[in-house]
mmCIF file of C-alpha atoms in Angstrom:
data_model
loop_
_atom_site.group_PDB
_atom_site.id
_atom_site.type_symbol
_atom_site.label_atom_id
_atom_site.label_comp_id
_atom_site.label_asym_id
_atom_site.label_seq_id
_atom_site.Cartn_x
_atom_site.Cartn_y
_atom_site.Cartn_z
ATOM 1 C CA MET A 1 0.211 -0.122 0.100
ATOM 2 C CA ILE A 2 1.352 3.527 -0.931
ATOM 3 C CA GLY A 3 0.939 6.270 1.781
ATOM 4 C CA MET A 4 0.250 9.859 0.389
ATOM 5 C CA GLU A 5 1.811 12.971 1.634
ATOM 6 C CA ASN A 6 0.337 16.604 0.933
ATOM 7 C CA ASP A 7 1.590 16.359 -2.430
ATOM 8 C CA ASN A 8 0.452 12.797 -3.183
ATOM 9 C CA LYS A 9 3.958 11.370 -3.512
ATOM 10 C CA PRO A 10 4.386 8.014 -2.366
ATOM 11 C CA VAL A 11 6.327 7.405 0.849
ATOM 12 C CA SER A 12 9.557 5.433 -0.078
ATOM 13 C CA GLN A 13 9.285 3.020 2.820
ATOM 14 C CA ASP A 14 5.988 1.602 1.733
ATOM 15 C CA ASN A 15 7.022 1.557 -2.198
ATOM 16 C CA TRP A 16 9.357 -1.490 -1.931
ATOM 17 C CA GLY A 17 7.166 -3.462 -4.567
ATOM 18 C CA GLN A 18 6.346 -0.820 -6.968
ATOM 19 C CA ILE A 19 7.507 -1.213 -10.483
ATOM 20 C CA ILE A 20 6.181 1.806 -12.229
ATOM 21 C CA ARG A 21 3.078 4.084 -11.656
ATOM 22 C CA LYS A 22 1.170 6.326 -13.930
ATOM 23 C CA ASP A 23 -0.921 9.267 -12.407
ATOM 24 C CA ALA A 24 -4.231 10.789 -14.081
ATOM 25 C CA LYS A 25 -6.356 13.570 -12.402
ATOM 26 C CA GLY A 26 -7.118 12.319 -8.896
ATOM 27 C CA CYS A 27 -6.168 8.806 -9.393
ATOM 28 C CA PHE A 28 -3.245 6.327 -10.312
ATOM 29 C CA VAL A 29 -2.339 2.938 -11.681
ATOM 30 C CA GLU A 30 0.745 1.167 -10.195
ATOM 31 C CA VAL A 31 2.260 -2.121 -11.105
ATOM 32 C CA ARG A 32 3.628 -4.185 -8.403
ATOM 33 C CA ASN A 33 6.179 -7.418 -8.187
ATOM 34 C CA ASP A 34 4.559 -9.068 -5.052
ATOM 35 C CA THR A 35 2.641 -11.640 -7.092
ATOM 36 C CA PHE A 36 5.364 -12.603 -9.775
ATOM 37 C CA HIS A 37 5.956 -15.933 -7.637
ATOM 38 C CA LEU A 38 2.232 -16.856 -8.196
ATOM 39 C CA ASP A 39 2.488 -16.141 -11.843
ATOM 40 C CA LYS A 40 0.559 -12.929 -11.785
ATOM 41 C CA VAL A 41 1.133 -9.371 -12.400
ATOM 42 C CA HIS A 42 -0.432 -6.993 -9.774
ATOM 43 C CA LEU A 43 -1.995 -3.811 -10.772
ATOM 44 C CA GLN A 44 -3.331 -1.527 -8.168
ATOM 45 C CA PHE A 45 -5.853 1.307 -9.125
ATOM 46 C CA VAL A 46 -6.332 4.208 -6.350
ATOM 47 C CA SER A 47 -8.520 7.218 -6.629
ATOM 48 C CA TYR A 48 -7.967 9.659 -3.914
ATOM 49 C CA ASP A 49 -9.250 13.018 -2.433
ATOM 50 C CA THR A 50 -6.779 15.415 -1.084
ATOM 51 C CA THR A 51 -9.327 17.313 1.055
ATOM 52 C CA ARG A 52 -9.645 14.564 3.251
ATOM 53 C CA PRO A 53 -7.292 14.364 6.355
ATOM 54 C CA LYS A 54 -3.856 12.163 5.929
ATOM 55 C CA GLY A 55 -4.188 8.475 6.100
ATOM 56 C CA SER A 56 -7.938 8.484 4.753
ATOM 57 C CA ARG A 57 -7.536 9.936 1.368
ATOM 58 C CA TYR A 58 -8.020 6.871 -0.787
ATOM 59 C CA VAL A 59 -11.470 6.917 -2.055
ATOM 60 C CA ASN A 60 -11.329 3.613 -4.160
ATOM 61 C CA ASN A 61 -8.674 1.061 -4.037
ATOM 62 C CA ILE A 62 -8.761 -1.956 -6.396
ATOM 63 C CA SER A 63 -6.300 -4.871 -7.043
ATOM 64 C CA ILE A 64 -6.221 -6.483 -10.350
ATOM 65 C CA TYR A 65 -4.259 -9.772 -10.905
ATOM 66 C CA ILE A 66 -3.529 -10.754 -14.559
ATOM 67 C CA ASP A 67 -1.888 -14.119 -15.391
ATOM 68 C CA VAL A 68 1.828 -13.509 -16.585
ATOM 69 C CA PRO A 69 1.230 -14.993 -20.097
ATOM 70 C CA GLU A 70 -1.888 -12.881 -20.762
ATOM 71 C CA PHE A 71 0.030 -9.941 -19.733
ATOM 72 C CA LEU A 72 3.259 -10.729 -21.767
ATOM 73 C CA ALA A 73 0.895 -11.049 -24.815
ATOM 74 C CA LEU A 74 -0.696 -7.632 -24.319
ATOM 75 C CA ALA A 75 2.556 -6.151 -23.752
ATOM 76 C CA GLN A 76 4.012 -7.615 -27.127
ATOM 77 C CA GLU A 77 0.920 -6.403 -28.816
ATOM 78 C CA ALA A 78 1.478 -3.001 -27.822
ATOM 79 C CA ALA A 79 5.306 -3.152 -28.481
ATOM 80 C CA SER A 80 4.604 -4.224 -32.063
ATOM 81 C CA GLY A 81 2.080 -1.457 -32.507
ATOM 82 C CA ALA A 82 -0.943 -3.801 -33.334
ATOM 83 C CA LEU A 83 -2.833 -2.734 -30.292
ATOM 84 C CA HIS A 84 -2.418 1.038 -31.103
ATOM 85 C CA MET A 85 -3.448 0.410 -34.776
ATOM 86 C CA ARG A 86 -6.610 -1.495 -33.281
ATOM 87 C CA MET A 87 -7.226 1.635 -31.139
ATOM 88 C CA GLN A 88 -7.203 3.848 -34.032
ATOM 89 C CA GLN A 89 -9.587 1.726 -35.894
ATOM 90 C CA TYR A 90 -11.960 1.693 -33.003
ATOM 91 C CA LYS A 91 -11.760 5.431 -32.395
ATOM 92 C CA ASN A 92 -12.521 6.206 -36.235
ATOM 93 C CA ALA A 93 -15.358 3.934 -36.056
ATOM 94 C CA GLY A 94 -16.712 4.980 -32.808
ATOM 95 C CA ASN A 95 -16.298 1.571 -31.242
ATOM 96 C CA LYS A 96 -16.747 1.484 -27.535
ATOM 97 C CA ASP A 97 -16.040 -2.273 -27.057
ATOM 98 C CA PRO A 98 -13.002 -2.988 -24.956
ATOM 99 C CA LEU A 99 -9.569 -3.493 -26.464
ATOM 100 C CA TYR A 100 -8.621 -5.703 -23.510
ATOM 101 C CA GLU A 101 -10.687 -7.135 -20.858
ATOM 102 C CA HIS A 102 -9.735 -9.478 -17.973
ATOM 103 C CA LEU A 103 -12.196 -10.863 -15.479
ATOM 104 C CA GLY A 104 -10.935 -11.743 -12.018
ATOM 105 C CA GLY A 105 -11.963 -11.831 -8.394
ATOM 106 C CA THR A 106 -12.385 -14.191 -5.255
ATOM 107 C CA ALA A 107 -14.971 -16.885 -4.974
ATOM 108 C CA ALA A 108 -17.453 -16.622 -2.207
ATOM 109 C CA LYS A 109 -16.121 -19.913 -0.500
ATOM 110 C CA TYR A 110 -12.543 -18.388 -0.285
ATOM 111 C CA LEU A 111 -13.703 -14.977 1.078
ATOM 112 C CA THR A 112 -15.416 -16.899 3.777
ATOM 113 C CA LYS A 113 -12.507 -19.496 4.331
ATOM 114 C CA TYR A 114 -9.945 -16.262 4.764
ATOM 115 C CA GLY A 115 -12.538 -14.721 7.165
ATOM 116 C CA ARG A 116 -13.523 -11.711 4.566
ATOM 117 C CA PRO A 117 -17.190 -12.709 3.380
ATOM 118 C CA ARG A 118 -19.107 -10.322 1.776
ATOM 119 C CA PRO A 119 -22.428 -9.092 3.655
ATOM 120 C CA ASP A 120 -24.601 -10.339 0.557
ATOM 121 C CA GLY A 121 -22.609 -13.691 0.638
ATOM 122 C CA LYS A 122 -21.564 -13.212 -3.241
ATOM 123 C CA SER A 123 -18.209 -13.517 -4.757
ATOM 124 C CA LEU A 124 -15.880 -10.428 -5.193
ATOM 125 C CA SER A 125 -15.578 -9.573 -8.722
ATOM 126 C CA ARG A 126 -12.609 -7.516 -10.099
ATOM 127 C CA VAL A 127 -12.607 -6.448 -13.730
ATOM 128 C CA VAL A 128 -10.001 -4.574 -15.734
ATOM 129 C CA ARG A 129 -10.734 -2.830 -19.303
ATOM 130 C CA LEU A 130 -8.654 -1.110 -21.781
ATOM 131 C CA THR A 131 -10.885 1.155 -23.848
ATOM 132 C CA VAL A 132 -10.645 4.051 -26.342
ATOM 133 C CA ALA A 133 -10.259 7.712 -24.882
ATOM 134 C CA ALA A 134 -11.733 10.467 -27.004
ATOM 135 C CA LYS A 135 -9.517 13.162 -25.552
ATOM 136 C CA SER A 136 -6.444 10.814 -25.257
ATOM 137 C CA ASP A 137 -5.514 7.313 -26.530
ATOM 138 C CA TYR A 138 -6.933 4.815 -23.675
ATOM 139 C CA PHE A 139 -8.896 4.701 -20.498
ATOM 140 C CA LEU A 140 -7.413 1.756 -18.325
ATOM 141 C CA THR A 141 -10.416 0.978 -15.912
ATOM 142 C CA ALA A 142 -10.733 -1.179 -12.907
ATOM 143 C CA ASP A 143 -14.246 -1.988 -11.346
ATOM 144 C CA SER A 144 -15.072 -4.350 -8.478
ATOM 145 C CA GLY A 145 -18.192 -5.426 -6.792
ATOM 146 C CA PRO A 146 -20.373 -8.614 -6.470
ATOM 147 C CA GLY A 147 -20.018 -11.438 -8.668
ATOM 148 C CA GLU A 148 -20.929 -15.028 -9.210
ATOM 149 C CA GLU A 149 -18.590 -18.034 -9.562
ATOM 150 C CA ASN A 150 -19.367 -20.094 -12.943
ATOM 151 C CA LYS A 151 -18.630 -23.744 -13.552
ATOM 152 C CA THR A 152 -15.103 -23.053 -14.709
ATOM 153 C CA GLY A 153 -14.321 -21.051 -11.500
ATOM 154 C CA LEU A 154 -14.480 -17.626 -13.349
ATOM 155 C CA ILE A 155 -15.897 -14.879 -11.393
ATOM 156 C CA VAL A 156 -18.447 -13.128 -13.428
ATOM 157 C CA PRO A 157 -19.657 -9.505 -12.483
ATOM 158 C CA ARG A 158 -23.136 -8.966 -11.248
ATOM 159 C CA PHE A 159 -22.924 -5.132 -10.719
ATOM 160 C CA GLY A 160 -23.908 -4.117 -14.074
ATOM 161 C CA THR A 161 -23.170 -0.430 -14.879
ATOM 162 C CA LYS A 162 -22.813 0.435 -11.109
ATOM 163 C CA PRO A 163 -19.575 -1.033 -9.446
ATOM 164 C CA GLU A 164 -18.919 -0.635 -5.882
ATOM 165 C CA GLN A 165 -15.513 0.633 -6.664
ATOM 166 C CA HIS A 166 -14.341 2.358 -9.826
ATOM 167 C CA VAL A 167 -10.871 3.931 -11.036
ATOM 168 C CA SER A 168 -10.402 4.952 -14.157
ATOM 169 C CA VAL A 169 -6.915 6.236 -15.514
ATOM 170 C CA ILE A 170 -6.403 8.035 -18.817
ATOM 171 C CA LEU A 171 -3.194 7.195 -20.707
ATOM 172 C CA SER A 172 -1.529 7.964 -24.062
ATOM 173 C CA TRP A 173 -0.139 5.163 -26.205
ATOM 174 C CA ARG A 174 3.342 5.800 -25.082
ATOM 175 C CA GLN A 175 2.398 5.989 -21.170
ATOM 176 C CA LEU A 176 0.703 2.748 -21.859
ATOM 177 C CA ASN A 177 3.695 1.301 -23.616
ATOM 178 C CA GLU A 178 6.014 2.508 -20.640
ATOM 179 C CA LEU A 179 3.642 0.693 -18.021
ATOM 180 C CA LEU A 180 3.721 -2.457 -20.261
ATOM 181 C CA LEU A 181 7.051 -2.790 -21.284
ATOM 182 C CA THR A 182 8.734 -1.689 -18.042
ATOM 183 C CA THR A 183 6.764 -4.371 -16.206
ATOM 184 C CA VAL A 184 7.873 -6.884 -18.616
ATOM 185 C CA GLU A 185 11.643 -6.099 -18.145
ATOM 186 C CA HIS A 186 10.980 -6.363 -14.283
ATOM 187 C CA TYR A 187 9.642 -9.703 -14.858
ATOM 188 C CA ARG A 188 12.533 -11.113 -16.923
ATOM 189 C CA ALA A 189 14.916 -9.892 -14.413
ATOM 190 C CA TRP A 190 12.881 -11.717 -11.537
ATOM 191 C CA LEU A 191 12.515 -14.871 -13.800
ATOM 192 C CA ALA A 192 16.241 -15.008 -14.528
ATOM 193 C CA ALA A 193 17.168 -14.518 -10.712
ATOM 194 C CA LYS A 194 14.744 -17.192 -10.058
ATOM 195 C CA TYR A 195 16.338 -19.855 -12.730
ATOM 196 C CA ALA A 196 19.822 -18.757 -11.250
ATOM 197 C CA SER A 197 19.059 -19.412 -7.581
ATOM 198 C CA GLU A 198 17.459 -22.659 -8.177
ATOM 199 C CA TRP A 199 19.431 -24.187 -10.922
ATOM 200 C CA ALA A 200 22.706 -24.989 -8.897
ATOM 201 C CA ALA A 201 20.503 -26.462 -6.091
ATOM 202 C CA VAL A 202 18.635 -28.746 -8.442
ATOM 203 C CA HIS A 203 21.854 -29.880 -10.138
ATOM 204 C CA ALA A 204 23.864 -30.441 -6.924
ATOM 205 C CA GLN A 205 21.330 -33.160 -6.011
ATOM 206 C CA ARG A 206 22.060 -34.968 -9.270
ATOM 207 C CA THR A 207 25.837 -34.716 -9.248
ATOM 208 C CA GLY A 208 26.483 -35.027 -5.427
ATOM 209 C CA GLY A 209 29.169 -32.373 -5.710
ATOM 210 C CA ARG A 210 31.306 -34.534 -7.963
ATOM 211 C CA ASP A 211 31.846 -31.791 -10.169
ATOM 212 C CA ARG A 212 33.482 -29.613 -7.860
ATOM 213 C CA ALA A 213 35.713 -32.676 -6.642
ATOM 214 C CA ARG A 214 36.983 -33.270 -9.999
ATOM 215 C CA GLY A 215 37.499 -29.507 -10.576
ATOM 216 C CA GLY A 216 39.909 -29.289 -7.744
ATOM 217 C CA GLN A 217 42.038 -32.404 -8.860
ATOM 218 C CA GLY A 218 45.037 -32.157 -10.893
ATOM 219 C CA ARG A 219 47.727 -34.532 -12.336
ATOM 220 C CA ALA A 220 50.053 -35.558 -9.572
ATOM 221 C CA PRO A 221 53.706 -34.856 -10.210
ATOM 222 C CA HIS A 222 56.243 -37.531 -10.864
ATOM 223 C CA SER A 223 57.743 -37.103 -7.460
ATOM 224 C CA ALA A 224 54.517 -37.918 -5.639
ATOM 225 C CA ALA A 225 54.328 -41.092 -3.643
ATOM 226 C CA PRO A 226 52.419 -43.618 -5.228
ATOM 227 C CA ALA A 227 48.858 -43.923 -4.293
ATOM 228 C CA PRO A 228 47.856 -46.560 -1.708
ATOM 229 C CA ALA A 229 46.405 -49.965 -2.789
ATOM 230 C CA PRO A 230 42.583 -49.950 -2.974
ATOM 231 C CA LYS A 231 40.545 -50.909 -0.065
ATOM 232 C CA PRO A 232 38.331 -54.182 -0.440
ATOM 233 C CA PRO A 233 34.684 -53.471 -1.179
ATOM 234 C CA ALA A 234 32.581 -53.069 1.631
ATOM 235 C CA PRO A 235 29.951 -55.781 2.351
ATOM 236 C CA ALA A 236 26.597 -55.244 0.765
ATOM 237 C CA THR A 237 24.092 -53.169 2.852
ATOM 238 C CA PRO A 238 20.451 -53.409 2.501
ATOM 239 C CA ALA A 239 18.788 -51.038 -0.217
ATOM 240 C CA GLN A 240 18.218 -47.632 0.808
ATOM 241 C CA LYS A 241 15.131 -45.455 0.210
ATOM 242 C CA ALA A 242 15.684 -43.353 -2.935
ATOM 243 C CA PRO A 243 15.697 -39.690 -1.972
ATOM 244 C CA ALA A 244 12.486 -37.587 -2.417
ATOM 245 C CA GLN A 245 12.196 -36.101 -5.859
ATOM 246 C CA GLN A 246 13.388 -32.445 -5.811
ATOM 247 C CA ALA A 247 10.610 -29.612 -6.194
ATOM 248 C CA GLY A 248 12.752 -27.997 -8.933
ATOM 249 C CA PHE A 249 11.354 -24.861 -10.201
ATOM 250 C CA ALA A 250 7.829 -25.291 -8.607
ATOM 251 C CA SER A 251 9.528 -24.257 -5.070
ATOM 252 C CA ALA A 252 9.290 -21.421 -2.738
ATOM 253 C CA PHE A 253 10.002 -19.083 -5.327
ATOM 254 C CA GLY A 254 6.864 -20.272 -6.925
ATOM 255 C CA SER A 255 5.823 -22.067 -10.111
ATOM 256 C CA VAL A 256 6.242 -21.028 -13.766
ATOM 257 C CA TYR A 257 2.841 -20.445 -15.230
ATOM 258 C CA GLY A 258 0.863 -22.908 -13.256
ATOM 259 C CA SER A 259 3.333 -25.604 -14.028
ATOM 260 C CA GLY A 260 1.198 -28.335 -11.877
ATOM 261 C CA ASN A 261 -1.302 -28.640 -14.695
ATOM 262 C CA GLY A 262 -0.501 -26.209 -17.309
ATOM 263 C CA LYS A 263 -3.221 -23.748 -16.436
ATOM 264 C CA SER A 264 -3.790 -20.914 -13.949
ATOM 265 C CA GLY A 265 -7.123 -20.873 -12.016
ATOM 266 C CA ALA A 266 -9.823 -18.517 -12.850
ATOM 267 C CA GLY A 267 -10.143 -17.052 -9.425
ATOM 268 C CA ASP A 268 -7.470 -15.154 -7.562
ATOM 269 C CA ARG A 269 -7.850 -17.404 -4.396
ATOM 270 C CA LYS A 270 -5.899 -15.658 -1.805
ATOM 271 C CA MET A 271 -5.471 -12.269 -3.613
ATOM 272 C CA PHE A 272 -7.867 -9.441 -2.491
#
């Protein structure tokens, strides 16, 4: 969570997870790195009122969690220019349909399990949309409110045109590119660090440190004493239980794109 001072600048000690932030009038959207290990990109949408007392200036606060592959595909579409060409086509045709839309949320059963049930007993729906803006290029909009879980686990919004919380940030095409591509670079850095930190641990189990032992041995000089005679083999011992299979990359650092079954769940589960 980002604290606000008089000039609405973020407090640095509360800002450790922020990758990039884009401000508009009375609102902003920021991207955070705190769910990379869950294969999600976290977008936080906030609207605020500077006339309120410090510490209570947030009017709306919505967290959106997008699957990493889906986010990478959107960023690539923006980087190639295809997204911006489509935006111009929509604008010229007066098309109000979303250029991009993501439905997320938390099912009622999980809200209850984690002690945060809604008074109406419904699921929590969170929706983000990218639409055309008449006076600029894009509106990046987040809405939240009551929803219902369908058979596939997707949280379908049931708030119509009146969400409980609403934040809409206006962006130029360049600002959107900055938001998406900067996040991609941070994710790549995180993923590279994840591989580097786990690769050695995974292979150490396979080699048993033999590579290091061989690396420290050299050819013995001619003056060296002859090697001692080999010892007779030890008597056979009962078969030992094989070591447990290593978790590999599905470890505490997180899985990669839902590697358990190749799919990410439709609901956000523990994310609120």
